[in-house]
Structures are given as structure tokens and as C-alpha cells.
PDB file of C-alpha atoms and ligand atoms in Angstrom:
ATOM      1  CA  MET T   1     -37.827   3.976   0.660  1.00  0.00           C
ATOM      2  CA  PRO T   2     -35.333   3.178   3.496  1.00  0.00           C
ATOM      3  CA  ALA T   3     -32.818   5.955   4.269  1.00  0.00           C
ATOM      4  CA  GLN T   4     -29.365   5.285   2.774  1.00  0.00           C
ATOM      5  CA  GLU T   5     -26.439   4.753   5.148  1.00  0.00           C
ATOM      6  CA  PRO T   6     -24.102   7.786   4.921  1.00  0.00           C
ATOM      7  CA  GLN T   7     -20.860   6.857   3.117  1.00  0.00           C
ATOM      8  CA  PRO T   8     -17.740   7.238   5.279  1.00  0.00           C
ATOM      9  CA  GLN T   9     -15.341   9.999   4.248  1.00  0.00           C
ATOM     10  CA  VAL T  10     -12.135   8.690   2.665  1.00  0.00           C
ATOM     11  CA  THR T  11      -8.966  10.673   3.445  1.00  0.00           C
ATOM     12  CA  VAL T  12      -5.377   9.859   2.492  1.00  0.00           C
ATOM     13  CA  ARG T  13      -2.295  11.644   3.817  1.00  0.00           C
ATOM     14  CA  LEU T  14       1.325  11.155   4.858  1.00  0.00           C
ATOM     15  CA  ALA T  15       1.712   9.448   8.225  1.00  0.00           C
ATOM     16  CA  THR T  16       3.074  11.318  11.220  1.00  0.00           C
ATOM     17  CA  ALA T  17       4.568  10.169  14.517  1.00  0.00           C
ATOM     18  CA  GLU T  18       1.103  10.576  16.073  1.00  0.00           C
ATOM     19  CA  ASP T  19      -0.194   7.741  13.857  1.00  0.00           C
ATOM     20  CA  ARG T  20       2.211   5.224  15.340  1.00  0.00           C
ATOM     21  CA  GLU T  21      -0.169   3.769  17.913  1.00  0.00           C
ATOM     22  CA  ALA T  22      -3.016   3.288  15.427  1.00  0.00           C
ATOM     23  CA  LEU T  23      -0.660   1.606  12.946  1.00  0.00           C
ATOM     24  CA  GLU T  24       0.928  -0.594  15.599  1.00  0.00           C
ATOM     25  CA  ALA T  25      -2.530  -1.879  16.551  1.00  0.00           C
ATOM     26  CA  ASN T  26      -2.456  -3.853  13.274  1.00  0.00           C
ATOM     27  CA  GLU T  27       0.997  -5.371  13.676  1.00  0.00           C
ATOM     28  CA  THR T  28       1.336  -9.138  14.072  1.00  0.00           C
ATOM     29  CA  THR T  29       4.109 -11.080  15.787  1.00  0.00           C
ATOM     30  CA  LYS T  30       5.810 -11.144  12.373  1.00  0.00           C
ATOM     31  CA  THR T  31       5.704  -7.371  11.970  1.00  0.00           C
ATOM     32  CA  THR T  32       6.219  -6.146  15.527  1.00  0.00           C
ATOM     33  CA  GLY T  33       8.292  -2.980  15.551  1.00  0.00           C
ATOM     34  CA  LEU T  34       8.074  -2.336  11.821  1.00  0.00           C
ATOM     35  CA  THR T  35       5.742   0.644  12.168  1.00  0.00           C
ATOM     36  CA  ALA T  36       8.334   2.473  14.260  1.00  0.00           C
ATOM     37  CA  ARG T  37      11.069   1.529  11.784  1.00  0.00           C
ATOM     38  CA  TYR T  38       9.029   2.711   8.789  1.00  0.00           C
ATOM     39  CA  LEU T  39       8.357   6.057  10.470  1.00  0.00           C
ATOM     40  CA  GLU T  40      12.095   6.388  11.168  1.00  0.00           C
ATOM     41  CA  MET T  41      12.852   5.590   7.535  1.00  0.00           C
ATOM     42  CA  GLN T  42      10.390   8.273   6.474  1.00  0.00           C
ATOM     43  CA  ASP T  43      12.347  10.744   8.593  1.00  0.00           C
ATOM     44  CA  GLU T  44      15.574   9.579   6.896  1.00  0.00           C
ATOM     45  CA  GLY T  45      14.109  10.508   3.470  1.00  0.00           C
ATOM     46  CA  ASP T  46      13.006   9.026   0.111  1.00  0.00           C
ATOM     47  CA  PHE T  47      10.563   6.749   1.941  1.00  0.00           C
ATOM     48  CA  TYR T  48       6.923   7.729   2.393  1.00  0.00           C
ATOM     49  CA  VAL T  49       4.397   6.149   4.759  1.00  0.00           C
ATOM     50  CA  VAL T  50       0.852   6.961   3.668  1.00  0.00           C
ATOM     51  CA  VAL T  51      -2.268   6.307   5.712  1.00  0.00           C
ATOM     52  CA  GLY T  52      -5.877   5.965   4.604  1.00  0.00           C
ATOM     53  CA  LEU T  53      -8.725   6.959   6.904  1.00  0.00           C
ATOM     54  CA  LEU T  54     -12.425   6.206   6.883  1.00  0.00           C
ATOM     55  CA  ASP T  55     -13.951   9.158   8.667  1.00  0.00           C
ATOM     56  CA  ASP T  56     -11.273   9.890  11.289  1.00  0.00           C
ATOM     57  CA  GLU T  57      -9.908   6.408  11.787  1.00  0.00           C
ATOM     58  CA  ILE T  58      -6.808   4.906  10.156  1.00  0.00           C
ATOM     59  CA  ARG T  59      -7.952   1.826   8.240  1.00  0.00           C
ATOM     60  CA  GLY T  60      -5.177   1.339   5.715  1.00  0.00           C
ATOM     61  CA  ARG T  61      -1.559   2.046   4.854  1.00  0.00           C
ATOM     62  CA  VAL T  62       0.836   1.933   1.929  1.00  0.00           C
ATOM     63  CA  ILE T  63       4.491   2.856   1.415  1.00  0.00           C
ATOM     64  CA  LEU T  64       6.356   4.526  -1.450  1.00  0.00           C
ATOM     65  CA  ASP T  65      10.026   3.542  -1.443  1.00  0.00           C
ATOM     66  CA  CYS T  66      12.212   5.820  -3.560  1.00  0.00           C
ATOM     67  CA  ARG T  67      15.516   5.008  -1.870  1.00  0.00           C
ATOM     68  CA  HIS T  68      16.993   2.917  -4.661  1.00  0.00           C
ATOM     69  CA  SER T  69      17.659   3.755  -8.262  1.00  0.00           C
ATOM     70  CA  ASN T  70      17.297   0.188  -9.557  1.00  0.00           C
ATOM     71  CA  GLU T  71      14.858  -1.047 -12.188  1.00  0.00           C
ATOM     72  CA  LEU T  72      12.040  -1.336  -9.626  1.00  0.00           C
ATOM     73  CA  ALA T  73      12.132   2.240  -8.358  1.00  0.00           C
ATOM     74  CA  PRO T  74      10.023   3.805  -7.113  1.00  0.00           C
ATOM     75  CA  GLU T  75       8.185   0.918  -5.507  1.00  0.00           C
ATOM     76  CA  MET T  76       4.737   0.759  -3.949  1.00  0.00           C
ATOM     77  CA  LYS T  77       4.973  -1.530  -0.925  1.00  0.00           C
ATOM     78  CA  LEU T  78       2.949  -3.034   1.873  1.00  0.00           C
ATOM     79  CA  LEU T  79      -0.533  -1.911   0.894  1.00  0.00           C
ATOM     80  CA  TRP T  80      -3.199  -3.058   3.309  1.00  0.00           C
ATOM     81  CA  VAL T  81      -6.715  -2.168   4.305  1.00  0.00           C
ATOM     82  CA  VAL T  82      -8.221  -3.720   7.436  1.00  0.00           C
ATOM     83  CA  PRO T  83     -10.726  -6.440   6.498  1.00  0.00           C
ATOM     84  CA  ASP T  84     -13.855  -4.662   7.718  1.00  0.00           C
ATOM     85  CA  ALA T  85     -12.987  -1.489   5.777  1.00  0.00           C
ATOM     86  CA  ARG T  86     -12.456  -3.148   2.393  1.00  0.00           C
ATOM     87  CA  ARG T  87     -14.460  -2.470  -0.802  1.00  0.00           C
ATOM     88  CA  GLN T  88     -15.083   1.142   0.234  1.00  0.00           C
ATOM     89  CA  GLY T  89     -12.478   2.737  -1.990  1.00  0.00           C
ATOM     90  CA  LEU T  90      -9.485   2.971   0.339  1.00  0.00           C
ATOM     91  CA  GLY T  91      -7.301   0.702  -1.822  1.00  0.00           C
ATOM     92  CA  VAL T  92      -7.874   2.936  -4.855  1.00  0.00           C
ATOM     93  CA  ALA T  93      -7.439   6.124  -2.815  1.00  0.00           C
ATOM     94  CA  LEU T  94      -4.132   4.969  -1.279  1.00  0.00           C
ATOM     95  CA  THR T  95      -2.759   3.792  -4.638  1.00  0.00           C
ATOM     96  CA  SER T  96      -3.811   6.983  -6.425  1.00  0.00           C
ATOM     97  CA  TYR T  97      -2.233   9.161  -3.732  1.00  0.00           C
ATOM     98  CA  LEU T  98       1.038   7.262  -4.141  1.00  0.00           C
ATOM     99  CA  GLU T  99       0.995   7.643  -7.924  1.00  0.00           C
ATOM    100  CA  LYS T 100       0.490  11.389  -7.603  1.00  0.00           C
ATOM    101  CA  LEU T 101       3.281  11.613  -5.044  1.00  0.00           C
ATOM    102  CA  ALA T 102       5.657   9.616  -7.265  1.00  0.00           C
ATOM    103  CA  ALA T 103       4.826  11.827 -10.256  1.00  0.00           C
ATOM    104  CA  GLU T 104       5.393  14.984  -8.188  1.00  0.00           C
ATOM    105  CA  LEU T 105       8.777  13.572  -7.174  1.00  0.00           C
ATOM    106  CA  GLY T 106       9.667  13.342 -10.865  1.00  0.00           C
ATOM    107  CA  HIS T 107       9.211   9.610 -11.515  1.00  0.00           C
ATOM    108  CA  ASP T 108       7.891   8.338 -14.852  1.00  0.00           C
ATOM    109  CA  ALA T 109       6.566   5.020 -13.580  1.00  0.00           C
ATOM    110  CA  ILE T 110       5.737   3.131 -10.407  1.00  0.00           C
ATOM    111  CA  PHE T 111       6.405  -0.553  -9.657  1.00  0.00           C
ATOM    112  CA  LEU T 112       5.056  -3.128  -7.236  1.00  0.00           C
ATOM    113  CA  GLY T 113       5.336  -6.815  -6.462  1.00  0.00           C
ATOM    114  CA  VAL T 114       2.268  -8.971  -5.899  1.00  0.00           C
ATOM    115  CA  THR T 115       1.816 -12.696  -5.392  1.00  0.00           C
ATOM    116  CA  PRO T 116       0.118 -14.119  -8.490  1.00  0.00           C
ATOM    117  CA  ASP T 117      -2.735 -15.617  -6.434  1.00  0.00           C
ATOM    118  CA  ASN T 118      -3.757 -12.437  -4.561  1.00  0.00           C
ATOM    119  CA  PRO T 119      -7.528 -12.376  -5.156  1.00  0.00           C
ATOM    120  CA  ALA T 120      -8.107  -8.725  -4.230  1.00  0.00           C
ATOM    121  CA  ALA T 121      -4.921  -6.868  -5.134  1.00  0.00           C
ATOM    122  CA  ILE T 122      -4.583  -8.114  -8.722  1.00  0.00           C
ATOM    123  CA  PRO T 123      -8.072  -6.956  -9.807  1.00  0.00           C
ATOM    124  CA  LEU T 124      -7.363  -3.657  -8.019  1.00  0.00           C
ATOM    125  CA  TYR T 125      -4.075  -3.107  -9.868  1.00  0.00           C
ATOM    126  CA  ILE T 126      -5.445  -4.211 -13.237  1.00  0.00           C
ATOM    127  CA  SER T 127      -8.387  -1.826 -12.824  1.00  0.00           C
ATOM    128  CA  LEU T 128      -5.864   0.980 -12.215  1.00  0.00           C
ATOM    129  CA  ASP T 129      -3.828   0.197 -15.386  1.00  0.00           C
ATOM    130  CA  TYR T 130      -0.916  -1.667 -13.824  1.00  0.00           C
ATOM    131  CA  THR T 131       0.504  -4.322 -16.130  1.00  0.00           C
ATOM    132  CA  PRO T 132       2.726  -7.334 -15.376  1.00  0.00           C
ATOM    133  CA  THR T 133       6.287  -6.786 -16.575  1.00  0.00           C
ATOM    134  CA  GLY T 134       6.960 -10.527 -16.808  1.00  0.00           C
ATOM    135  CA  ALA T 135       9.641 -10.248 -14.098  1.00  0.00           C
ATOM    136  CA  HIS T 136       9.361 -12.093 -10.786  1.00  0.00           C
ATOM    137  CA  ARG T 137      11.264 -12.075  -7.502  1.00  0.00           C
ATOM    138  CA  SER T 138      11.159 -13.869  -4.183  1.00  0.00           C
ATOM    139  CA  ALA T 139       9.985 -11.742  -1.300  1.00  0.00           C
ATOM    140  CA  VAL T 140       9.377 -11.944   2.426  1.00  0.00           C
ATOM    141  CA  ASN T 141       5.771 -12.382   3.503  1.00  0.00           C
ATOM    142  CA  LEU T 142       4.963  -9.528   5.884  1.00  0.00           C
ATOM    143  CA  SER T 143       1.239 -10.158   6.080  1.00  0.00           C
ATOM    144  CA  VAL T 144      -0.019  -7.569   8.527  1.00  0.00           C
ATOM    145  CA  ILE T 145      -3.624  -8.335   9.014  1.00  0.00           C
ATOM    146  CA  ASP T 146      -4.696 -11.443   7.178  1.00  0.00           C
ATOM    147  CA  GLY T 147      -3.649 -13.783   9.956  1.00  0.00           C
ATOM    148  CA  GLU T 148      -0.302 -14.945  11.184  1.00  0.00           C
ATOM    149  CA  ASN T 149      -0.150 -17.811   8.685  1.00  0.00           C
ATOM    150  CA  GLY T 150      -1.325 -16.170   5.477  1.00  0.00           C
ATOM    151  CA  GLY T 151       0.631 -17.704   2.589  1.00  0.00           C
ATOM    152  CA  THR T 152       4.160 -19.030   2.475  1.00  0.00           C
ATOM    153  CA  ASP T 153       6.995 -17.166   4.147  1.00  0.00           C
ATOM    154  CA  GLU T 154       8.908 -16.587   0.909  1.00  0.00           C
ATOM    155  CA  PRO T 155       6.371 -16.118  -1.860  1.00  0.00           C
ATOM    156  CA  THR T 156       7.248 -15.414  -5.465  1.00  0.00           C
ATOM    157  CA  GLU T 157       5.923 -12.047  -6.548  1.00  0.00           C
ATOM    158  CA  ALA T 158       5.064 -10.846 -10.031  1.00  0.00           C
ATOM    159  CA  ILE T 159       6.343  -7.335 -10.802  1.00  0.00           C
ATOM    160  CA  TYR T 160       3.775  -4.861 -12.129  1.00  0.00           C
ATOM    161  CA  ARG T 161       4.406  -1.411 -13.568  1.00  0.00           C
ATOM    162  CA  LYS T 162       2.312   1.647 -14.313  1.00  0.00           C
ATOM    163  CA  SER T 163       3.454   4.573 -16.435  1.00  0.00           C
ATOM    164  CA  LEU T 164       2.879   7.925 -14.750  1.00  0.00           C
ATOM    165  CA  LYS T 165       3.243   9.901 -17.976  1.00  0.00           C
ATOM    166  CA  LEU T 166       0.159  11.375 -19.551  1.00  0.00           C
ATOM    167  CA  ARG T 167      -1.166   9.183 -22.335  1.00  0.00           C
TER     168      ARG T 167
HETATM  169  C1  COA E 201      -5.957  -5.305  -1.816  1.00  0.00           C
HETATM  170  C2  COA E 201      -6.662  -4.385  -0.812  1.00  0.00           C
HETATM  171  C3  COA E 201      -5.647  -3.356  -0.324  1.00  0.00           C
HETATM  172  C4  COA E 201      -7.825  -3.669  -1.524  1.00  0.00           C
HETATM  173  O1  COA E 201      -8.329  -2.664  -0.658  1.00  0.00           O
HETATM  174  P1  COA E 201      -9.848  -2.117  -0.764  1.00  0.00           P
HETATM  175  O2  COA E 201      -9.922  -0.908   0.093  1.00  0.00           O
HETATM  176  O3  COA E 201     -10.806  -3.200  -0.499  1.00  0.00           O
HETATM  177  O4  COA E 201      -9.919  -1.708  -2.301  1.00  0.00           O
HETATM  178  P2  COA E 201     -11.053  -0.817  -2.995  1.00  0.00           P
HETATM  179  O5  COA E 201     -12.281  -0.769  -2.170  1.00  0.00           O
HETATM  180  O6  COA E 201     -10.445   0.484  -3.379  1.00  0.00           O
HETATM  181  O7  COA E 201     -11.342  -1.701  -4.303  1.00  0.00           O
HETATM  182  C5  COA E 201     -11.252  -1.164  -5.600  1.00  0.00           C
HETATM  183  C6  COA E 201     -11.456  -2.235  -6.632  1.00  0.00           C
HETATM  184  O8  COA E 201     -10.465  -3.271  -6.532  1.00  0.00           O
HETATM  185  C7  COA E 201     -11.058  -4.543  -6.885  1.00  0.00           C
HETATM  186  N1  COA E 201     -11.122  -5.413  -5.698  1.00  0.00           N
HETATM  187  C8  COA E 201     -10.845  -5.080  -4.420  1.00  0.00           C
HETATM  188  N2  COA E 201     -10.994  -6.162  -3.622  1.00  0.00           N
HETATM  189  C9  COA E 201     -11.392  -7.186  -4.421  1.00  0.00           C
HETATM  190  C10 COA E 201     -11.701  -8.541  -4.177  1.00  0.00           C
HETATM  191  N3  COA E 201     -11.654  -9.076  -2.942  1.00  0.00           N
HETATM  192  N4  COA E 201     -12.076  -9.319  -5.227  1.00  0.00           N
HETATM  193  C11 COA E 201     -12.134  -8.809  -6.478  1.00  0.00           C
HETATM  194  N5  COA E 201     -11.845  -7.498  -6.776  1.00  0.00           N
HETATM  195  C12 COA E 201     -11.472  -6.708  -5.747  1.00  0.00           C
HETATM  196  C13 COA E 201     -12.465  -4.215  -7.342  1.00  0.00           C
HETATM  197  O9  COA E 201     -12.409  -3.900  -8.730  1.00  0.00           O
HETATM  198  C14 COA E 201     -12.773  -2.972  -6.509  1.00  0.00           C
HETATM  199  O10 COA E 201     -13.812  -2.189  -7.030  1.00  0.00           O
HETATM  200  P3  COA E 201     -15.339  -2.497  -6.585  1.00  0.00           P
HETATM  201  O11 COA E 201     -15.344  -2.595  -5.086  1.00  0.00           O
HETATM  202  O12 COA E 201     -16.085  -1.295  -7.111  1.00  0.00           O
HETATM  203  O13 COA E 201     -15.691  -3.797  -7.245  1.00  0.00           O
HETATM  204  C15 COA E 201      -7.236  -5.177   0.390  1.00  0.00           C
HETATM  205  O14 COA E 201      -8.042  -6.231  -0.079  1.00  0.00           O
HETATM  206  C16 COA E 201      -6.168  -5.772   1.310  1.00  0.00           C
HETATM  207  O15 COA E 201      -5.695  -5.111   2.224  1.00  0.00           O
HETATM  208  N6  COA E 201      -5.791  -7.046   1.098  1.00  0.00           N
HETATM  209  C17 COA E 201      -4.816  -7.716   1.942  1.00  0.00           C
HETATM  210  C18 COA E 201      -3.422  -7.140   1.799  1.00  0.00           C
HETATM  211  C19 COA E 201      -2.930  -7.207   0.370  1.00  0.00           C
HETATM  212  O16 COA E 201      -3.141  -8.186  -0.339  1.00  0.00           O
HETATM  213  N7  COA E 201      -2.242  -6.120  -0.057  1.00  0.00           N
HETATM  214  C20 COA E 201      -1.678  -6.023  -1.387  1.00  0.00           C
HETATM  215  C21 COA E 201      -0.295  -6.576  -1.382  1.00  0.00           C
HETATM  216  S1  COA E 201       0.427  -6.486  -3.012  1.00  0.00           S
END
């Protein structure tokens, strides 16, 4: 029998200033400078930048935005995993870390917006018990890594919610 490839180690943690260069390596012309801004916002509070690593390398990122107390708070934002690291569990690990963080911060639910034609994210969210609320909003397309021209610039997003209370 052929030897099995060792599985890479998945780690998820809060980003630090030292992660800036690795995160900036995935910026596009549309997102230039946003990594630095997000790290600044984390320092300002109620805004959490979370990185996912395969072995020791940053391969994904997601944000928890708790700054507002509107009907979409707290919000999971800007989840991405680099294309060659997908389907290895980072999407689940990043999302689960954020849910735990939101629960520890005292939130009962977590919200996100997703374009209704996203072929990877919707199955991911459904598999993790997110449900569509029926609400929609227009958003800005900040596609980080799926090409400069991925989708329209102002897509309509469906709002999903997950309860963080024990069932
Ligand atoms: C969505 C995304 C973050 C998923 O990351 P990932 O690391 O590949 O996710 P995981 O490996 O944890 O996948 C977990 C499950 O999600 C579902 N899933 C993930 N990608 C899928 C795809 N392309 N097609 C169908 N189901 C998919 C599967 O159920 C998968 O489990 P399986 O691999 O055992 O079948 C990644 O595809 C991505 O970065 N996409 C581009 C950016 C984006 O759309 N972000 C979300 C914005 S709302």
C-alpha cells in the first residue's frame, strides 16, 4: 500500500502585526492597504482579524466585526482561503473559531452576508447550521484572491444567521 501523505496541521488564531506581510501578499489592486487598516481596526477594539494556517503558513483569514449594535451584529466578514489550500478544513476551522469567539464575547448569534451564487461558501455555511434570514443587502465586492474581476462590483448578498446558544 502506498504511504499516505501527512495531513497539514490546521491552526487558527488572532492576527498580529507580524502577520501583515503574509496577509498583504494576497491583496489585489482593489484591496491594497486594507490589511493594514484591518489590523488598525483590531487595535481600536471590537474588531477581530483571525488567520488560518496550514502548518506554519497563513493560508486564510476571516474577520469578526462587533463594532455595531444593529440587527446584523456581530458579523462574520471577508472569509477567504487561498485556492490551493481549499478543501482541507480551513474554512470550517476559521468559522468555528469565530463562533467561539463571538460566544465568549457574550453574543447569542452570528450573522454573515453571502452572494446567493457562491458555490463554495453556501455549502460550507449550510453544513455549519447557518440559515438564510430572508433579508438581503447590497455590498461592495472585495474579492481578495479569486481574480480582479470576480463577480459584479456591487453584488446583492443574502443574510445568514446562526444561533450560538446551546440547543
Ligand atoms: C468558501 C471558502 C472559504 C471555503 O474554504 P475551505 O477551506 O475550502 O473550506 P473547508 O475545507 O473547511 O470546507 C468545508 C466544507 O464546505 C463545503 N465546501 C467547501 N468548498 C466547497 C465547494 N467548492 N463546493 C462545494 N462544497 C464546498 C464542503 O461541505 C466542505 O466539506 P468537504 O471538503 O468535506 O466536502 C473558500 O472556498 C474561499 O475562500 N472561497 C472564496 C472566497 C469566498 O467565497 N469567501 C466567502 C465569502 S461569504
